[in-house]
Short mmCIF file of N, CA and C in Angstrom, two decimals:
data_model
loop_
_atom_site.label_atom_id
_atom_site.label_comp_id
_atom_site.label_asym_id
_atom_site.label_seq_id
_atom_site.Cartn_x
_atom_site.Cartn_y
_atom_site.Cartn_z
N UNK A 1 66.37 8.79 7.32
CA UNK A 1 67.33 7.79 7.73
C UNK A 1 66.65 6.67 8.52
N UNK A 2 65.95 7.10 9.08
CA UNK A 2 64.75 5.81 10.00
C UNK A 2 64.10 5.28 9.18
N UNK A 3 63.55 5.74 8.46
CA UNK A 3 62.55 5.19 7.29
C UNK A 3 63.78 4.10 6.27
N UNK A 4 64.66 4.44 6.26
CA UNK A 4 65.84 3.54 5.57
C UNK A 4 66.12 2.23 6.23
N UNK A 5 66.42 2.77 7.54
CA UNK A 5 66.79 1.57 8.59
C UNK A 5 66.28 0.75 8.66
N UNK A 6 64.27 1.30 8.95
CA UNK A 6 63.22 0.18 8.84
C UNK A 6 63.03 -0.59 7.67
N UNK A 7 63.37 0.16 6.34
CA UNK A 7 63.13 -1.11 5.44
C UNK A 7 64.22 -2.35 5.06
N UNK A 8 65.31 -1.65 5.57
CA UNK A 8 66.83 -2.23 5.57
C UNK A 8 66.18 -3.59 6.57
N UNK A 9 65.56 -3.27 7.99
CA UNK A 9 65.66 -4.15 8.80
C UNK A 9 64.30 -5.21 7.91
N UNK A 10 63.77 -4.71 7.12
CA UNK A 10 62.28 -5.61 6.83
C UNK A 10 62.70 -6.38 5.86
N UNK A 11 63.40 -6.46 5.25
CA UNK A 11 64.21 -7.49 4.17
C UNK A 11 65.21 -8.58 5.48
N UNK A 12 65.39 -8.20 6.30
CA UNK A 12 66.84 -9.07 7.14
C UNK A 12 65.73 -9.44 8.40
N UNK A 13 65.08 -8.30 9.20
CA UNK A 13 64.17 -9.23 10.36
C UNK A 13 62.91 -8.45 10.58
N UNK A 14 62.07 -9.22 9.64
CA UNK A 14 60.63 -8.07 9.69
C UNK A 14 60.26 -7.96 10.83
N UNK A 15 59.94 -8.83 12.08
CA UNK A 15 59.57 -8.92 12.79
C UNK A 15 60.00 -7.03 14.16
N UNK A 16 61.58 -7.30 13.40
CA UNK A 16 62.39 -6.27 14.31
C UNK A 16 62.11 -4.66 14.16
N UNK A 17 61.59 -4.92 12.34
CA UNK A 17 61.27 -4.17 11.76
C UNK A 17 60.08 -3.41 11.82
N UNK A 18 58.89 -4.23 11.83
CA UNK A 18 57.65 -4.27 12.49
C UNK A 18 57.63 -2.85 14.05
N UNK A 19 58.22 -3.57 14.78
CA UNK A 19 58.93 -2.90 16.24
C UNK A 19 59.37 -1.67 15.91
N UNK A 20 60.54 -2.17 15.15
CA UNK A 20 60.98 -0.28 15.37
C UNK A 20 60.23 1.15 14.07
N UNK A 21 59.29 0.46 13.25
CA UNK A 21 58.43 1.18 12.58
C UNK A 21 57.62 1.96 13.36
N UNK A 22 56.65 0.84 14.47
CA UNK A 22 55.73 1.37 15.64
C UNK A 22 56.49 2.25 16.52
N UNK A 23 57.51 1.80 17.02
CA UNK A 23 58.20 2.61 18.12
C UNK A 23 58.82 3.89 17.54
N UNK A 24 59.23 4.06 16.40
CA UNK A 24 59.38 5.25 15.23
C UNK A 24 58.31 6.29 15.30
N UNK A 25 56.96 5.39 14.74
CA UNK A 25 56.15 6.54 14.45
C UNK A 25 55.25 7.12 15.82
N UNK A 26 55.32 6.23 16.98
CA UNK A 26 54.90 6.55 18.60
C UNK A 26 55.94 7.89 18.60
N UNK A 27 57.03 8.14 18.72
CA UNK A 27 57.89 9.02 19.11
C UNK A 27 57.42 9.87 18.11
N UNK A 28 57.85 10.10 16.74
CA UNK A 28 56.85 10.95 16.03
C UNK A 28 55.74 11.83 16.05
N UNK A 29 54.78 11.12 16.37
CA UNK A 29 53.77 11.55 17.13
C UNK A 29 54.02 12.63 18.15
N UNK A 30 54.94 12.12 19.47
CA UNK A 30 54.98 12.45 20.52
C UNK A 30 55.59 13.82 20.18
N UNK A 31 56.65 13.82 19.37
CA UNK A 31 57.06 14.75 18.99
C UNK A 31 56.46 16.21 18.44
N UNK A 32 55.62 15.27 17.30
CA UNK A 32 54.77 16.66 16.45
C UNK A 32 53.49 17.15 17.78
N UNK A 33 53.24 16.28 18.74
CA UNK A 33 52.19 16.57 19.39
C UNK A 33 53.01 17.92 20.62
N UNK A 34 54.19 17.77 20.55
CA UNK A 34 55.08 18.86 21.62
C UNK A 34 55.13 20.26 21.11
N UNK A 35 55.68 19.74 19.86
CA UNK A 35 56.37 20.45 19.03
C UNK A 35 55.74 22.30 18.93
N UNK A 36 54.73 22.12 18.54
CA UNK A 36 53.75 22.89 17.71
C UNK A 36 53.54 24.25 19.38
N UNK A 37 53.16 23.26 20.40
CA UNK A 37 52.78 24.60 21.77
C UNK A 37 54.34 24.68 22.47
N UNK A 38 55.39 24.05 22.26
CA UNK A 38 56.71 24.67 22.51
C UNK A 38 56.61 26.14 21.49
N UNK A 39 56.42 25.82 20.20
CA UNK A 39 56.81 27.27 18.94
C UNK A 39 56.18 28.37 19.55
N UNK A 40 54.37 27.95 20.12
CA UNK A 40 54.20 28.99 20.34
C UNK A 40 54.41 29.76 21.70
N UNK A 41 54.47 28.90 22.81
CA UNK A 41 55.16 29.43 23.89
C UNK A 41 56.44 30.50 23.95
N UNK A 42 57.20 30.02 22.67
CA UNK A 42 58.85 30.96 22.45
C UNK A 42 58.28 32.12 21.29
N UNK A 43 56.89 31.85 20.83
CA UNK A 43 56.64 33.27 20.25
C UNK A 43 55.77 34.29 21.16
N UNK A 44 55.20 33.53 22.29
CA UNK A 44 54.63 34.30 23.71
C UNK A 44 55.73 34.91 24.44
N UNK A 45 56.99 34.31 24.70
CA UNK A 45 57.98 34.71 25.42
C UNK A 45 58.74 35.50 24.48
N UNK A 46 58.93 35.60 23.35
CA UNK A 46 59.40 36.85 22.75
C UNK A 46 58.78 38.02 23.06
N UNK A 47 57.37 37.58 22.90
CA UNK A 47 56.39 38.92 22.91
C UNK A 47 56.02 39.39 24.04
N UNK A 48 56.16 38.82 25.18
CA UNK A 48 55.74 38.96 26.51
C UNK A 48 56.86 39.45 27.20
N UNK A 49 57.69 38.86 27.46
CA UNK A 49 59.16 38.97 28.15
C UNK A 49 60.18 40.07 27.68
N UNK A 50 59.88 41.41 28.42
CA UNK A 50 60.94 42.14 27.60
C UNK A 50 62.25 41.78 28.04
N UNK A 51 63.27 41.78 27.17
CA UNK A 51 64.91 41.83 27.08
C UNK A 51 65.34 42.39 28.47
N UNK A 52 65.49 43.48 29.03
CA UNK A 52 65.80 43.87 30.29
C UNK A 52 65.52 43.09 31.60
N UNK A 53 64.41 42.31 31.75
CA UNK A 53 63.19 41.29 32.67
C UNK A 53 64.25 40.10 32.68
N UNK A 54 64.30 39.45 31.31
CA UNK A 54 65.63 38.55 31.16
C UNK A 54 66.91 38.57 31.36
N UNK A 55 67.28 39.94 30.95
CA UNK A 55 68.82 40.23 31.44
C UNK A 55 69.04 40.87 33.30
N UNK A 56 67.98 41.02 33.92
CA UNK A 56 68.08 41.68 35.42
C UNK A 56 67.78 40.46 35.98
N UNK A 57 67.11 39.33 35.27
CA UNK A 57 66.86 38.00 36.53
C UNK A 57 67.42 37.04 35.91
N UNK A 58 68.61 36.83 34.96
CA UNK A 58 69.16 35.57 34.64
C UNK A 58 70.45 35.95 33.56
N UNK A 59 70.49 37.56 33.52
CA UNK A 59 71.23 37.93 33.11
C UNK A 59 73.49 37.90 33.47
N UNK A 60 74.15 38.71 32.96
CA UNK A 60 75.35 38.62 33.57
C UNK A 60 75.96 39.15 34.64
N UNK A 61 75.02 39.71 35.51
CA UNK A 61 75.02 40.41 36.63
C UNK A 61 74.06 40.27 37.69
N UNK A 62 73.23 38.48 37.19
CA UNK A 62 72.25 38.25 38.42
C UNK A 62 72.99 37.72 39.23
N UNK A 63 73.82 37.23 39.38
CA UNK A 63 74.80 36.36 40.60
C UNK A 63 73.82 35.03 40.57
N UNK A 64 74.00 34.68 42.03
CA UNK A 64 73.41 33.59 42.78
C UNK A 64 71.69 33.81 41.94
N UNK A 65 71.18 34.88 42.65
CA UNK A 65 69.96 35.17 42.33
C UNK A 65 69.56 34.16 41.12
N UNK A 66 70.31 34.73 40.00
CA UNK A 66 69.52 34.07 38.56
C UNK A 66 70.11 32.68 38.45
N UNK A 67 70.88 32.08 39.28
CA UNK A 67 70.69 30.43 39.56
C UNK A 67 69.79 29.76 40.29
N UNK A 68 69.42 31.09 40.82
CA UNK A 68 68.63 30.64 41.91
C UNK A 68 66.51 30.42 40.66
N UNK A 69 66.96 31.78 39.92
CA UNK A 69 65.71 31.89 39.12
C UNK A 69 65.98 30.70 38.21
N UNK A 70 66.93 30.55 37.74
CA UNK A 70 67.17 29.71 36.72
C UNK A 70 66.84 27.89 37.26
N UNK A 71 66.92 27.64 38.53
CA UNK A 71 66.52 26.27 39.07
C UNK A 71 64.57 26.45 39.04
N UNK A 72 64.24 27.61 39.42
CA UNK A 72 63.05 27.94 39.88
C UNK A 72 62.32 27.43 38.47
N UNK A 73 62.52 27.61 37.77
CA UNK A 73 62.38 27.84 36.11
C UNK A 73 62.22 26.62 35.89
N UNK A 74 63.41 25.59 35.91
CA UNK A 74 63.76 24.41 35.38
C UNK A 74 62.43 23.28 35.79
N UNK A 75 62.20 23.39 37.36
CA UNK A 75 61.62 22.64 38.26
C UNK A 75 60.23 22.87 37.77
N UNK A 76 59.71 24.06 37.78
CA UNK A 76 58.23 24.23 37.29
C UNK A 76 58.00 23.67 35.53
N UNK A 77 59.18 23.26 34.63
CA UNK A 77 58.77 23.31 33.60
C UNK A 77 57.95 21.77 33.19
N UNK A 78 57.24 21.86 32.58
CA UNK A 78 56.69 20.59 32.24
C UNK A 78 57.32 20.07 30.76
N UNK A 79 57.29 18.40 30.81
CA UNK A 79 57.23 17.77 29.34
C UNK A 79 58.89 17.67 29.05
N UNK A 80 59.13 16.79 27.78
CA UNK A 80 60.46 16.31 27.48
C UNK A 80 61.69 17.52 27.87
N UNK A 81 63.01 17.09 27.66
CA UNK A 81 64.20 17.78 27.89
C UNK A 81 64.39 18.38 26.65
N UNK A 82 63.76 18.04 25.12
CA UNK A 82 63.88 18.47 24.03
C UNK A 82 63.03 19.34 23.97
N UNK A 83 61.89 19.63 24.55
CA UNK A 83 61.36 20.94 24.34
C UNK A 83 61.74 21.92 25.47
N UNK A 84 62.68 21.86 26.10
CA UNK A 84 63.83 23.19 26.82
C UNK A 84 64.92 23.67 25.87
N UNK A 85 65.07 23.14 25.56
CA UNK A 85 66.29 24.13 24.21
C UNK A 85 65.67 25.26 23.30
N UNK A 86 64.47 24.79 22.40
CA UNK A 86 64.14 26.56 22.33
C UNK A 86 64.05 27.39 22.90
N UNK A 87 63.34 27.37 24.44
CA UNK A 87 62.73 28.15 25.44
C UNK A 87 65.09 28.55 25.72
N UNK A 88 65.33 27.30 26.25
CA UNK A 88 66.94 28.27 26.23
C UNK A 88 67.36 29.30 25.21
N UNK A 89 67.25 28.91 23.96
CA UNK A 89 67.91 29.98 23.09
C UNK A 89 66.95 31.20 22.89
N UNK A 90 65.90 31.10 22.89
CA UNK A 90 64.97 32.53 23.55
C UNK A 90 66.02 32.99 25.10
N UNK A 91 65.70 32.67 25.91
CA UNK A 91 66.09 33.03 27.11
C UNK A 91 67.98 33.53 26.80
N UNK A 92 68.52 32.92 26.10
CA UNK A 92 69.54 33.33 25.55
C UNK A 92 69.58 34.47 24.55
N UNK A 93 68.80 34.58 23.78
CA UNK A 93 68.87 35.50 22.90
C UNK A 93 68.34 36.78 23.59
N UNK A 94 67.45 37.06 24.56
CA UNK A 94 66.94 37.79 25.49
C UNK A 94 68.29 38.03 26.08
N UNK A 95 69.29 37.61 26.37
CA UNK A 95 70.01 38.21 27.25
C UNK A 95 70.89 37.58 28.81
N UNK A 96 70.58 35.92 28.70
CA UNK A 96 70.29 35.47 29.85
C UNK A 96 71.62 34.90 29.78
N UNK A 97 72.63 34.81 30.88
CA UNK A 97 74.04 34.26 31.04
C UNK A 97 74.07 32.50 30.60
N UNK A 98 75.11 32.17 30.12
CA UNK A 98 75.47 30.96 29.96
C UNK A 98 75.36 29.80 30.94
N UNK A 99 75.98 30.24 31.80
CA UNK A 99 75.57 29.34 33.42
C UNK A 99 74.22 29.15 33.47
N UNK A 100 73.33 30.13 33.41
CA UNK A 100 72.12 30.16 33.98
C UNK A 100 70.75 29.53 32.90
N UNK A 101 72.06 29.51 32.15
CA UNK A 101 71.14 28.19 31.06
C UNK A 101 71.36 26.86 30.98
N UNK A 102 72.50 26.47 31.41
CA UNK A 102 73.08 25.35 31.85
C UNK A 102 72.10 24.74 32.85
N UNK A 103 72.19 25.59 34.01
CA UNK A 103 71.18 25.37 34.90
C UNK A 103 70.05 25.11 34.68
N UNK A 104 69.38 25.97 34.18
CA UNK A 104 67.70 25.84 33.54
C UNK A 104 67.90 24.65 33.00
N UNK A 105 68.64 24.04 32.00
CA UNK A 105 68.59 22.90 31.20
C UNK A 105 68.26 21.64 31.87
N UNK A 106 69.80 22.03 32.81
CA UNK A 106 69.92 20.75 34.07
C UNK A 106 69.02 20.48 34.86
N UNK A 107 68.26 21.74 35.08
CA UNK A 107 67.19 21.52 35.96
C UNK A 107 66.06 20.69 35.52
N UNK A 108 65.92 21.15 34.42
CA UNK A 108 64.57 20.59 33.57
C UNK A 108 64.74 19.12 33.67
N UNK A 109 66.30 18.81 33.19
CA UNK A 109 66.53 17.23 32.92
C UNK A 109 66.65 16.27 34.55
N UNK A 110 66.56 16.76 35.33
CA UNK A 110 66.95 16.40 36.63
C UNK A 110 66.07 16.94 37.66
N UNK A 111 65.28 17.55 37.94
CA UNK A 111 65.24 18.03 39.31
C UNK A 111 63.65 18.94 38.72
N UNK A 112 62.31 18.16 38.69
CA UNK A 112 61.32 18.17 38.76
C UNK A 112 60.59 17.98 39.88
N UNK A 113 59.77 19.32 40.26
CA UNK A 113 58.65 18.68 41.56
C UNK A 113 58.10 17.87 41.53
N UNK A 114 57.48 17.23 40.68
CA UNK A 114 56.53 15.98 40.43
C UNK A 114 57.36 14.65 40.51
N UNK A 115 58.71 15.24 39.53
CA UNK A 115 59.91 13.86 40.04
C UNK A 115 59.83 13.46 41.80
N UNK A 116 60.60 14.49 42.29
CA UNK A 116 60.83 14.57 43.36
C UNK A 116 59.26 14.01 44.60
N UNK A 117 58.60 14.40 43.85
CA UNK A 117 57.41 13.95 45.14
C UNK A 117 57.23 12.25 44.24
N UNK A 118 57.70 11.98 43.33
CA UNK A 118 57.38 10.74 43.04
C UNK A 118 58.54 9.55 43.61
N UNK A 119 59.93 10.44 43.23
CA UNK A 119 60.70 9.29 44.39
C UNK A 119 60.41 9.32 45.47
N UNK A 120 60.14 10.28 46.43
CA UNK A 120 59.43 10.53 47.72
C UNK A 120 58.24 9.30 47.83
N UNK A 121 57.41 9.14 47.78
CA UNK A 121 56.74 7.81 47.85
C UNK A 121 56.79 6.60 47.33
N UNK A 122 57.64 6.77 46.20
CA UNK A 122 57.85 5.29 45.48
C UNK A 122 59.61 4.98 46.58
N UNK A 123 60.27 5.70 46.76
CA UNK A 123 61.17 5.37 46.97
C UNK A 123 61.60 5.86 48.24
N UNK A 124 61.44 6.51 48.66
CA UNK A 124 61.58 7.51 50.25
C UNK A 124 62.29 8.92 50.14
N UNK A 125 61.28 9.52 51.46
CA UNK A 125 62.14 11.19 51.28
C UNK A 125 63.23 11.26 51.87
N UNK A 126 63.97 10.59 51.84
CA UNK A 126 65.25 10.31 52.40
C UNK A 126 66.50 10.65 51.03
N UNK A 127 65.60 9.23 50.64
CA UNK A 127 66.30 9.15 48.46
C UNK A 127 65.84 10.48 48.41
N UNK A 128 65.59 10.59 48.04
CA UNK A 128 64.96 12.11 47.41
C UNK A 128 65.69 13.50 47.47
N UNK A 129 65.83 13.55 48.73
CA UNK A 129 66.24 14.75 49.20
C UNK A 129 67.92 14.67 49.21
N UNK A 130 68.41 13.18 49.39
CA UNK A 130 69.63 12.89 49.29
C UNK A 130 70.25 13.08 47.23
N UNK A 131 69.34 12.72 46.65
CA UNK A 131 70.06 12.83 45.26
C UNK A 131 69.70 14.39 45.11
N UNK A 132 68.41 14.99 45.76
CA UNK A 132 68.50 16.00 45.66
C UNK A 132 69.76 16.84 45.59
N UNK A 133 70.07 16.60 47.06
CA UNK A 133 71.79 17.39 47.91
C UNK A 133 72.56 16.89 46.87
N UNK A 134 72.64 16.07 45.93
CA UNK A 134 73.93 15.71 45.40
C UNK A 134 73.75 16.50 43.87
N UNK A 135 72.48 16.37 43.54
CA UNK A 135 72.21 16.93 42.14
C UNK A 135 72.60 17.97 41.81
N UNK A 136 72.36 18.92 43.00
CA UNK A 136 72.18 20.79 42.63
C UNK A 136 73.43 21.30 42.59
N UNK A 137 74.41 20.76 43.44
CA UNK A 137 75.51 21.31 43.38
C UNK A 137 76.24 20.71 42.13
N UNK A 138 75.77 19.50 41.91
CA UNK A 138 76.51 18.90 40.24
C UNK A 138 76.08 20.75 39.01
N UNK A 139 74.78 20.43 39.26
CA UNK A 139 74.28 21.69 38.10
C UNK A 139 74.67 22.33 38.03
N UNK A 140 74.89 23.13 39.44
CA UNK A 140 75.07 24.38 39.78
C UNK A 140 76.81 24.13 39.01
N UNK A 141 77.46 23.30 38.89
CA UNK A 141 79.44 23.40 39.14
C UNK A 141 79.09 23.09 37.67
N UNK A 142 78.20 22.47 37.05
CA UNK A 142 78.23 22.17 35.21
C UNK A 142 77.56 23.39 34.70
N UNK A 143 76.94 24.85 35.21
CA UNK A 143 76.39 25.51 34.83
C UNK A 143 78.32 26.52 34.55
N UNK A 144 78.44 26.76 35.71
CA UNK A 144 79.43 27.60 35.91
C UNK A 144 80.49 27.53 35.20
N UNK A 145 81.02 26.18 34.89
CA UNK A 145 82.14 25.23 34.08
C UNK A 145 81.86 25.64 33.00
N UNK A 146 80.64 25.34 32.56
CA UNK A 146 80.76 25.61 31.17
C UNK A 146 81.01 26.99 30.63
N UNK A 147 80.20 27.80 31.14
CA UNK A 147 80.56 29.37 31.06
C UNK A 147 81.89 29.86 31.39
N UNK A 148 82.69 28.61 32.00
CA UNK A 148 84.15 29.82 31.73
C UNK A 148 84.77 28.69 30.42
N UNK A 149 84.27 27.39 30.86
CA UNK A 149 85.44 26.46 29.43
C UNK A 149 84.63 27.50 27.78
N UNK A 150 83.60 27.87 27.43
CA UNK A 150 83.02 28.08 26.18
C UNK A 150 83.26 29.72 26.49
N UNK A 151 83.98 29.86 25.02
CA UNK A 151 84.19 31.13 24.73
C UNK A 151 83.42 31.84 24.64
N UNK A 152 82.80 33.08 24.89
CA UNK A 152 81.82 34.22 24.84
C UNK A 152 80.92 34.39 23.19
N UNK A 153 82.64 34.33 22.42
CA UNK A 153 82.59 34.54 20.77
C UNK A 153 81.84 33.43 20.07
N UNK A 154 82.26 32.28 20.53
CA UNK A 154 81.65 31.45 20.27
C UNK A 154 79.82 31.11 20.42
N UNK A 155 79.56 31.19 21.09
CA UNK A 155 77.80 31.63 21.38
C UNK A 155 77.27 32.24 20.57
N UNK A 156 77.57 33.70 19.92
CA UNK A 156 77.13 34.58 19.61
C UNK A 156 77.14 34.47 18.05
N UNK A 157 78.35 33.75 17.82
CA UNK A 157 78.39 33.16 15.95
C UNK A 157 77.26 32.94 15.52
N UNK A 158 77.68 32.48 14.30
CA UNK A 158 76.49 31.74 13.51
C UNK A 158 76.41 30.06 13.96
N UNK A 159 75.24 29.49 13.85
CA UNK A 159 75.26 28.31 13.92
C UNK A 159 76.52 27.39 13.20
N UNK A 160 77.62 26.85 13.57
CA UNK A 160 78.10 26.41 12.98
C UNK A 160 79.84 26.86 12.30
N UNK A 161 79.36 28.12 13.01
CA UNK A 161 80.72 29.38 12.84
C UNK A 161 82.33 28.40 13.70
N UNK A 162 81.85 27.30 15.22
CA UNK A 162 82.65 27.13 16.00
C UNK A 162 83.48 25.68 15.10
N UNK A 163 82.42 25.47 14.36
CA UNK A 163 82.77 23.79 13.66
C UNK A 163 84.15 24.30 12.62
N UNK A 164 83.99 25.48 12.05
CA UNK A 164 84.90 26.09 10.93
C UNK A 164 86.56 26.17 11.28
#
């Protein structure tokens, strides 16, 4: 469909076209260059991580705890928000509560140490610690939300079972 767009745009504004070819195949790149040590990381964490390990620290009976593991998680992870969704549905398929993937997600997309020490000097530890205070409890109330609005049954379907 990109490859369509760009030639669509190279007949009407090559110039635009030009642009979003480069900026196409940069992301591309970026992509296949992620891609490949995300697969094997979620075939390390299959193989490494037994099912019980996942279900006692992020499972449906960690409480606080596995929000608490589940931020711990998020913050240490490195690289795009698109390579946290496999590592979730591993961590899900292992056993790990709905909330506490929410969280992990949120965390990843929001609330990085390296972020955080970077608004800290570009911007002050004041900012910082203030969007901090405002962030976690957002996560923490969109982790929880979602796990009671999304049905149990629903998760566990087939891809595509909820669209039917």
């Amino acid at each position: 469909m990109v490859l369509a767009a760009n030639l669509g745009f190279l007949l009407w504004q090559p110039a635009t076209a030009r642009l979003a070819a480069l900026n196409s195949t940069g992301f591309l790149l970026e992509v296949l260059s992620i891609v490949p040590p995300v697969m094997v990381l979620m075939g390390l964490l299959d193989v490494w991580v037994p099912r019980r390990l996942v279900e006692a620290h992020l499972g449906p009976d960690s409480g606080p705890v596995g929000a608490g593991v589940a931020m711990l998680l998020g913050t240490a992870a490195a690289g795009p928000l698109y390579a946290a969704f496999p590592v979730a549905v591993s961590l899900r398929k292992k056993g790990a509560r709905l909330a506490n993937i929410v969280i992990f997600l949120g965390t990843w997309g929001a609330i990085k140490i390296p972020m955080i020490l970077m608004e800290s000097s570009f911007i002050s530890l004041r900012f910082a610690l203030l969007r901090l205070s405002l962030t976690v409890p957002c996560i923490l109330a969109c982790g929880y939300l979602m796990e009671r609005l999304l049905p149990e049954h629903e998760l566990d379907g087939e891809p595509g079972a909820a669209d039917a």
